[in-house]
CSV table of C-alpha atoms in Angstrom, one decimal:
chain,number,residue,atom,x,y,z
X,1,MET,CA,-47.8,-18.3,77.4
X,2,THR,CA,-47.0,-21.4,75.3
X,3,GLU,CA,-43.9,-21.7,73.1
X,4,LEU,CA,-46.0,-21.4,69.9
X,5,GLU,CA,-47.6,-18.2,71.2
X,6,ARG,CA,-44.3,-16.8,72.2
X,7,ARG,CA,-42.9,-17.5,68.7
X,8,TYR,CA,-45.9,-15.8,67.0
X,9,ALA,CA,-45.5,-12.8,69.3
X,10,ARG,CA,-41.8,-12.5,68.3
X,11,TRP,CA,-42.6,-12.6,64.6
X,12,THR,CA,-45.3,-10.0,65.1
X,13,ALA,CA,-42.9,-7.8,67.0
X,14,LEU,CA,-40.4,-8.1,64.2
X,15,PHE,CA,-42.8,-7.3,61.3
X,16,TYR,CA,-45.5,-5.0,62.6
X,17,PRO,CA,-45.3,-1.3,63.7
X,18,ALA,CA,-45.4,-0.7,67.4
X,19,GLY,CA,-48.7,1.2,67.4
X,20,TYR,CA,-50.4,-1.6,65.5
X,21,ARG,CA,-49.0,-4.2,67.9
X,22,ARG,CA,-50.4,-2.3,70.9
X,23,GLU,CA,-53.8,-2.0,69.3
X,24,ARG,CA,-54.2,-5.4,67.6
X,25,GLY,CA,-51.2,-7.5,68.5
X,26,SER,CA,-52.9,-9.9,70.9
X,27,GLU,CA,-55.8,-10.4,68.6
X,28,LEU,CA,-53.5,-11.1,65.7
X,29,VAL,CA,-51.5,-13.8,67.7
X,30,ASP,CA,-54.8,-15.3,68.9
X,31,THR,CA,-56.0,-15.6,65.3
X,32,TYR,CA,-52.9,-17.6,64.2
X,33,LEU,CA,-53.1,-19.8,67.3
X,34,SER,CA,-56.7,-20.7,66.6
X,35,LEU,CA,-55.8,-21.8,63.1
X,36,ALA,CA,-52.6,-23.7,64.1
X,37,ALA,CA,-52.6,-27.5,64.5
X,38,PRO,CA,-52.8,-28.8,68.1
X,39,ASP,CA,-49.3,-30.4,67.9
X,40,ARG,CA,-47.5,-27.5,66.2
X,41,THR,CA,-44.7,-25.9,68.2
X,42,ARG,CA,-43.5,-23.3,65.8
X,43,PRO,CA,-45.1,-21.1,63.1
X,44,SER,CA,-45.2,-22.5,59.6
X,45,ALA,CA,-43.3,-20.8,56.8
X,46,ALA,CA,-46.6,-19.8,55.2
X,47,ASP,CA,-47.7,-18.1,58.5
X,48,VAL,CA,-44.3,-16.3,58.7
X,49,ALA,CA,-44.6,-15.1,55.1
X,50,ASP,CA,-48.2,-14.0,55.8
X,51,LEU,CA,-47.0,-12.0,58.8
X,52,ALA,CA,-44.3,-10.4,56.8
X,53,VAL,CA,-46.7,-9.3,54.1
X,54,GLY,CA,-49.2,-8.0,56.6
X,55,GLY,CA,-46.5,-6.1,58.5
X,56,LEU,CA,-45.2,-4.6,55.3
X,57,ARG,CA,-48.7,-3.5,54.4
X,58,GLN,CA,-49.1,-1.8,57.8
X,59,HIS,CA,-45.7,-0.1,57.5
X,60,LEU,CA,-46.7,1.3,54.1
X,61,ARG,CA,-50.0,2.4,55.4
X,62,VAL,CA,-48.2,4.4,58.1
X,63,ALA,CA,-45.7,5.8,55.5
X,64,GLN,CA,-48.5,7.4,53.5
X,65,ASP,CA,-46.2,9.8,51.5
X,66,LEU,CA,-44.0,6.9,50.3
X,67,GLY,CA,-46.0,6.4,47.1
X,68,ALA,CA,-46.0,10.1,46.2
X,69,GLY,CA,-42.3,10.2,47.0
X,70,PHE,CA,-41.6,7.3,44.6
X,71,ARG,CA,-43.5,9.2,41.9
X,72,LEU,CA,-41.5,12.4,42.5
X,73,ALA,CA,-38.2,10.4,42.6
X,74,GLY,CA,-39.2,8.8,39.3
X,75,VAL,CA,-39.7,12.1,37.6
X,76,LEU,CA,-36.3,13.4,38.8
X,77,ALA,CA,-34.6,10.1,37.8
X,78,LEU,CA,-36.2,10.2,34.4
X,79,ALA,CA,-35.1,13.8,33.9
X,80,THR,CA,-31.5,12.9,34.9
X,81,LEU,CA,-31.2,9.9,32.6
X,82,ALA,CA,-32.8,11.9,29.7
X,83,ALA,CA,-30.1,14.5,30.0
X,84,PHE,CA,-27.4,11.9,30.0
X,85,ALA,CA,-28.9,9.9,27.1
X,86,THR,CA,-29.1,13.1,25.1
X,87,GLY,CA,-25.6,14.3,26.0
X,88,TRP,CA,-23.9,10.9,25.4
X,89,ALA,CA,-25.6,10.5,22.1
X,90,ILE,CA,-24.4,13.9,21.0
X,91,PHE,CA,-20.9,13.2,22.1
X,92,GLU,CA,-21.0,9.9,20.2
X,93,ALA,CA,-21.8,11.8,17.0
X,94,VAL,CA,-19.8,15.1,17.4
X,95,VAL,CA,-16.5,14.2,19.2
X,96,PRO,CA,-13.8,14.2,16.5
X,97,TRP,CA,-11.7,11.0,15.9
X,98,ALA,CA,-8.0,10.9,16.7
X,99,PRO,CA,-6.0,10.6,13.5
X,100,TRP,CA,-4.1,7.6,14.8
X,101,PHE,CA,-7.1,5.6,16.0
X,102,PRO,CA,-7.9,2.8,13.6
X,103,HIS,CA,-11.6,2.4,14.0
X,104,ARG,CA,-13.9,4.5,11.8
X,105,GLY,CA,-17.7,4.9,11.7
X,106,PRO,CA,-20.5,7.3,12.2
X,107,PHE,CA,-20.5,6.9,15.9
X,108,LEU,CA,-17.8,6.5,18.6
X,109,SER,CA,-19.3,3.4,20.3
X,110,SER,CA,-21.3,1.1,18.1
X,111,LEU,CA,-23.2,-0.3,21.1
X,112,GLY,CA,-23.7,3.1,22.8
X,113,VAL,CA,-26.1,4.3,20.1
X,114,PRO,CA,-28.9,1.8,20.8
X,115,VAL,CA,-28.6,2.3,24.5
X,116,TRP,CA,-29.1,6.1,24.4
X,117,ALA,CA,-31.8,5.7,21.7
X,118,ALA,CA,-33.7,3.3,23.9
X,119,TRP,CA,-33.7,5.7,26.9
X,120,LEU,CA,-34.7,8.6,24.7
X,121,LEU,CA,-37.6,6.6,23.4
X,122,ALA,CA,-38.7,5.9,26.9
X,123,VAL,CA,-38.6,9.7,27.6
X,124,VAL,CA,-40.8,10.4,24.6
X,125,VAL,CA,-43.3,7.6,25.5
X,126,HIS,CA,-43.6,9.0,29.0
X,127,VAL,CA,-45.0,12.2,27.4
X,128,VAL,CA,-47.6,10.5,25.2
X,129,ALA,CA,-48.4,7.3,27.1
X,130,PRO,CA,-47.2,7.4,30.7
X,131,GLY,CA,-48.9,4.2,31.8
X,132,ARG,CA,-48.3,0.7,30.6
X,133,TRP,CA,-46.5,1.7,27.4
X,134,PHE,CA,-44.0,3.7,29.4
X,135,ARG,CA,-43.3,0.7,31.7
X,136,TRP,CA,-42.6,-1.4,28.6
X,137,ALA,CA,-40.3,1.3,27.2
X,138,ILE,CA,-38.3,1.4,30.4
X,139,GLY,CA,-38.1,-2.4,30.5
X,140,LEU,CA,-36.8,-2.4,26.9
X,141,ALA,CA,-34.2,0.3,27.7
X,142,VAL,CA,-33.0,-1.7,30.7
X,143,LEU,CA,-32.7,-4.9,28.6
X,144,VAL,CA,-30.8,-3.0,25.9
X,145,THR,CA,-28.5,-1.4,28.4
X,146,ALA,CA,-27.8,-4.7,30.1
X,147,GLY,CA,-27.5,-6.6,26.8
X,148,VAL,CA,-24.7,-4.5,25.4
X,149,VAL,CA,-22.3,-5.9,28.1
X,150,PRO,CA,-22.2,-9.5,26.8
X,151,ALA,CA,-22.6,-8.2,23.2
X,152,ALA,CA,-19.4,-6.3,23.6
X,153,MET,CA,-17.5,-9.5,23.8
X,154,LEU,CA,-17.8,-9.8,20.0
X,155,PRO,CA,-14.6,-8.7,18.2
X,156,GLY,CA,-14.5,-5.2,16.9
X,157,VAL,CA,-17.5,-4.0,18.9
X,158,HIS,CA,-17.3,-1.2,21.5
X,159,ARG,CA,-19.6,-0.2,24.3
X,160,PRO,CA,-19.7,2.5,27.0
X,161,PRO,CA,-17.9,1.4,30.2
X,162,LEU,CA,-19.8,-0.1,33.1
X,163,PHE,CA,-19.5,2.9,35.3
X,164,VAL,CA,-21.5,4.8,32.7
X,165,LEU,CA,-24.1,2.1,32.1
X,166,LEU,CA,-24.7,1.2,35.8
X,167,PRO,CA,-26.0,4.6,36.9
X,168,GLN,CA,-28.3,4.6,33.8
X,169,LEU,CA,-29.7,1.2,34.9
X,170,VAL,CA,-30.4,2.3,38.5
X,171,LEU,CA,-31.9,5.6,37.4
X,172,GLY,CA,-34.1,3.6,35.0
X,173,VAL,CA,-35.4,1.4,37.8
X,174,VAL,CA,-36.3,4.5,39.9
X,175,ALA,CA,-37.8,6.1,36.8
X,176,LEU,CA,-40.6,3.5,36.9
X,177,GLY,CA,-42.1,5.6,39.7
X,178,ALA,CA,-43.0,8.2,37.1
X,179,ALA,CA,-45.5,5.9,35.4
X,180,GLY,CA,-49.1,6.7,35.7
X,181,ARG,CA,-51.2,9.9,35.3
X,182,GLN,CA,-49.2,13.1,35.8
X,183,PRO,CA,-49.9,16.7,34.9
X,184,ARG,CA,-48.6,17.5,31.4
X,185,ARG,CA,-46.1,19.9,32.7
X,186,VAL,CA,-44.6,17.2,34.9
X,187,ARG,CA,-44.5,14.7,32.0
X,188,LEU,CA,-42.6,17.3,29.9
X,189,MET,CA,-39.9,17.8,32.6
X,190,PRO,CA,-37.7,14.9,31.4
X,191,LEU,CA,-38.1,16.1,27.8
X,192,ALA,CA,-37.1,19.6,28.9
X,193,ALA,CA,-34.0,18.2,30.6
X,194,ALA,CA,-33.0,16.5,27.4
X,195,ALA,CA,-33.5,19.7,25.4
X,196,VAL,CA,-31.3,21.7,27.9
X,197,SER,CA,-28.5,19.2,27.6
X,198,VAL,CA,-28.3,19.6,23.8
X,199,PRO,CA,-26.4,23.0,23.7
X,200,VAL,CA,-24.2,22.0,26.6
X,201,ALA,CA,-23.2,18.7,25.0
X,202,ALA,CA,-22.8,20.2,21.5
X,203,SER,CA,-20.5,22.9,22.8
X,204,THR,CA,-18.4,20.6,25.0
X,205,ALA,CA,-18.0,17.6,22.7
X,206,PRO,CA,-15.6,19.2,20.2
X,207,ARG,CA,-13.1,19.8,23.0
X,208,PHE,CA,-12.4,16.1,23.2
X,209,VAL,CA,-10.6,13.8,20.8
X,210,PHE,CA,-11.7,10.2,20.7
X,211,SER,CA,-9.0,7.6,20.7
X,212,GLY,CA,-10.8,4.6,22.3
X,213,ASP,CA,-11.3,6.1,25.8
X,214,PHE,CA,-13.6,9.0,25.4
X,215,TYR,CA,-16.0,8.0,28.2
X,216,TYR,CA,-13.0,7.7,30.6
X,217,GLU,CA,-12.2,11.3,30.1
X,218,ALA,CA,-15.7,12.9,30.3
X,219,ALA,CA,-17.6,10.6,32.7
X,220,PRO,CA,-15.4,11.2,35.8
X,221,THR,CA,-16.4,14.9,35.7
X,222,ALA,CA,-20.0,14.6,34.3
X,223,LEU,CA,-21.3,11.8,36.6
X,224,PRO,CA,-20.2,13.3,40.0
X,225,ALA,CA,-21.5,16.8,38.8
X,226,ALA,CA,-24.9,15.2,38.1
X,227,ALA,CA,-24.8,13.4,41.5
X,228,VAL,CA,-24.2,16.7,43.3
X,229,THR,CA,-26.9,18.5,41.3
X,230,LEU,CA,-29.4,15.7,42.0
X,231,LEU,CA,-28.5,15.7,45.7
X,232,ILE,CA,-28.8,19.4,46.2
X,233,GLY,CA,-32.0,19.7,44.1
X,234,GLY,CA,-33.6,16.8,46.0
X,235,ALA,CA,-32.6,18.2,49.4
X,236,LEU,CA,-34.0,21.6,48.6
X,237,LEU,CA,-37.2,20.1,47.3
X,238,ALA,CA,-37.5,17.9,50.4
X,239,PHE,CA,-37.0,20.9,52.8
X,240,GLY,CA,-39.4,23.0,50.8
X,241,LEU,CA,-42.1,20.4,50.9
X,242,ALA,CA,-41.4,19.6,54.6
X,243,ALA,CA,-42.1,23.2,55.5
X,244,ARG,CA,-45.7,22.5,54.3
X,245,HIS,CA,-45.8,19.2,56.3
X,246,ASP,CA,-45.4,17.3,53.0
X,247,HIS,CA,-42.9,14.4,53.4
X,248,ARG,CA,-42.9,13.1,49.9
X,249,GLY,CA,-39.7,15.1,49.2
X,250,ALA,CA,-37.9,13.3,52.0
X,251,TRP,CA,-39.0,9.9,50.7
X,252,ALA,CA,-37.9,10.9,47.2
X,253,LEU,CA,-34.5,12.0,48.4
X,254,LEU,CA,-34.1,8.7,50.3
X,255,ILE,CA,-35.0,6.7,47.2
X,256,LEU,CA,-32.6,8.8,45.0
X,257,LEU,CA,-29.6,8.1,47.4
X,258,THR,CA,-28.8,4.9,45.5
X,259,PRO,CA,-28.7,6.4,42.0
X,260,ILE,CA,-26.8,9.4,43.5
X,261,GLY,CA,-24.2,7.1,44.9
X,262,MET,CA,-23.9,5.3,41.6
X,263,LEU,CA,-23.3,8.6,39.9
X,264,ALA,CA,-20.6,9.4,42.4
X,265,LEU,CA,-18.7,6.1,42.1
X,266,HIS,CA,-15.5,7.9,41.0
X,267,PRO,CA,-15.0,10.1,44.2
X,268,LEU,CA,-16.3,7.3,46.4
X,269,SER,CA,-13.9,4.8,44.9
X,270,ALA,CA,-11.0,7.3,45.2
X,271,MET,CA,-11.7,7.4,49.0
X,272,LEU,CA,-10.8,3.7,49.1
X,273,ASP,CA,-7.5,4.3,47.2
X,274,ASP,CA,-4.6,5.0,49.4
X,275,SER,CA,-2.7,6.9,46.7
X,276,SER,CA,-2.7,10.7,46.9
X,277,ALA,CA,-0.4,12.6,44.5
X,278,GLY,CA,-0.8,11.5,40.9
X,279,ARG,CA,-4.0,9.7,41.6
X,280,SER,CA,-5.5,8.4,38.3
X,281,ILE,CA,-8.8,9.7,36.9
X,282,ILE,CA,-10.2,6.2,37.0
X,283,PRO,CA,-9.9,4.4,40.3
X,284,VAL,CA,-8.9,0.8,40.6
X,285,TRP,CA,-11.6,-1.5,39.3
X,286,SER,CA,-11.8,-3.5,42.5
X,287,HIS,CA,-12.4,-0.2,44.5
X,288,MET,CA,-15.2,0.8,42.1
X,289,VAL,CA,-16.9,-2.6,42.6
X,290,THR,CA,-16.6,-2.3,46.3
X,291,ALA,CA,-18.0,1.2,46.3
X,292,ALA,CA,-20.9,0.1,44.1
X,293,MET,CA,-21.7,-2.8,46.4
X,294,LEU,CA,-21.6,-0.5,49.5
X,295,VAL,CA,-24.0,2.0,47.8
X,296,LEU,CA,-26.4,-0.7,46.8
X,297,THR,CA,-26.3,-2.3,50.3
X,298,LEU,CA,-26.9,1.0,52.0
X,299,GLY,CA,-29.8,1.8,49.6
X,300,LEU,CA,-31.5,-1.6,50.2
X,301,VAL,CA,-31.1,-1.3,54.0
X,302,SER,CA,-32.0,2.4,54.5
X,303,MET,CA,-35.5,2.1,53.0
X,304,PRO,CA,-36.8,-0.6,55.4
X,305,LEU,CA,-35.2,1.2,58.3
X,306,ALA,CA,-36.8,4.5,57.3
X,307,ILE,CA,-40.2,2.8,57.0
X,308,ALA,CA,-39.8,1.2,60.4
X,309,ALA,CA,-38.7,4.5,62.0
X,310,ARG,CA,-41.7,6.3,60.4
X,311,GLY,CA,-44.0,3.7,61.9
X,312,ARG,CA,-42.6,4.1,65.4
X,313,LEU,CA,-42.8,7.9,65.2
X,314,SER,CA,-46.3,7.8,63.9
X,315,SER,CA,-47.5,5.3,66.5
X,316,ARG,CA,-46.4,7.3,69.6
X,317,GLY,CA,-49.5,8.4,71.4
X,318,ARG,CA,-51.8,7.5,68.5
X,319,PRO,CA,-53.4,4.1,68.1
X,320,VAL,CA,-53.6,2.5,64.7
X,321,HIS,CA,-57.2,1.5,63.9
X,322,THR,CA,-58.5,-1.2,61.6
X,323,ALA,CA,-61.8,-0.9,59.9
X,324,ALA,CA,-64.5,-2.9,61.7
X,325,GLY,CA,-65.3,-6.2,60.1
X,326,ARG,CA,-61.9,-6.5,58.5
X,327,CYS,CA,-59.0,-9.0,59.1
X,328,PRO,CA,-56.3,-7.4,61.3
X,329,THR,CA,-53.6,-9.1,59.2
X,330,CYS,CA,-54.5,-8.3,55.6
X,331,GLY,CA,-57.4,-5.8,55.8
X,332,ALA,CA,-59.8,-8.1,53.9
X,333,PRO,CA,-63.5,-8.4,54.9
X,334,SER,CA,-63.8,-10.8,57.8
X,335,ALA,CA,-66.0,-13.9,57.3
X,336,SER,CA,-67.3,-13.7,60.9
X,337,THR,CA,-69.2,-10.5,60.4
């Protein structure tokens, strides 16, 4: 075995599922060797990228329920952010002002209103136009949510805190999975979640008094409660579907772990705080940043690991076949047939 062949074999072992390597690994390496220049001693960057894309395609082909799981996670994420957008909008309008607080206006946070309105618009668009228009609506809501952060630097302008905006952004990204054709009852679920949150928010809001820190009082309770609800609901759904040999619930739960972690930033950050008695409601800012980075890192790492593990489990005792006359790398029709 030449050094170039050994390097191609290493990249193939890194990117491709074990079953596919046993079935087509040698053929794949021979294909790249036949196309390589005679004096080449290592794979080119283009070949490595091609191997990576082909390996990802084979992993996704093995994880057949991943796409359905992403759609399921998208619906659950959209329902969650719909409930929050409705609840926060009602709080903005209903919570009474503290007599000593100088700011006055129709809403508590001048930049919070367009944020919640943008997300509610996306929920409505999902019902009537769940395809391209819904994706545009989600993109608009993400831009508005991210844009209020620099806009709040203007004097006299208020915005919701970052630990409220960040879960909404992450939920919005996952909610893109809800795009596409869905049964009407599924498309109405986020709208129903928004409707259910109306009486809850309307009855709870008058108990608070706004004096510049309203979100800091309500969010530490509301966000972790939503995280627990989403976690339990996703787990029950995953177990129920798994009983019928349907793994989309497990994929949906895995995808939702990152937004669940963002919703639970307060208790996760408190675990990094060495104080016990008299611990503040809002953890130290640096601890919240650390917790958010850990949640994001675990979310980005867990999905590729799960896809790779699924490929290994599926390949045991079962060869992976490629259609005759097609390229073993990309699945395109072969020119030699």
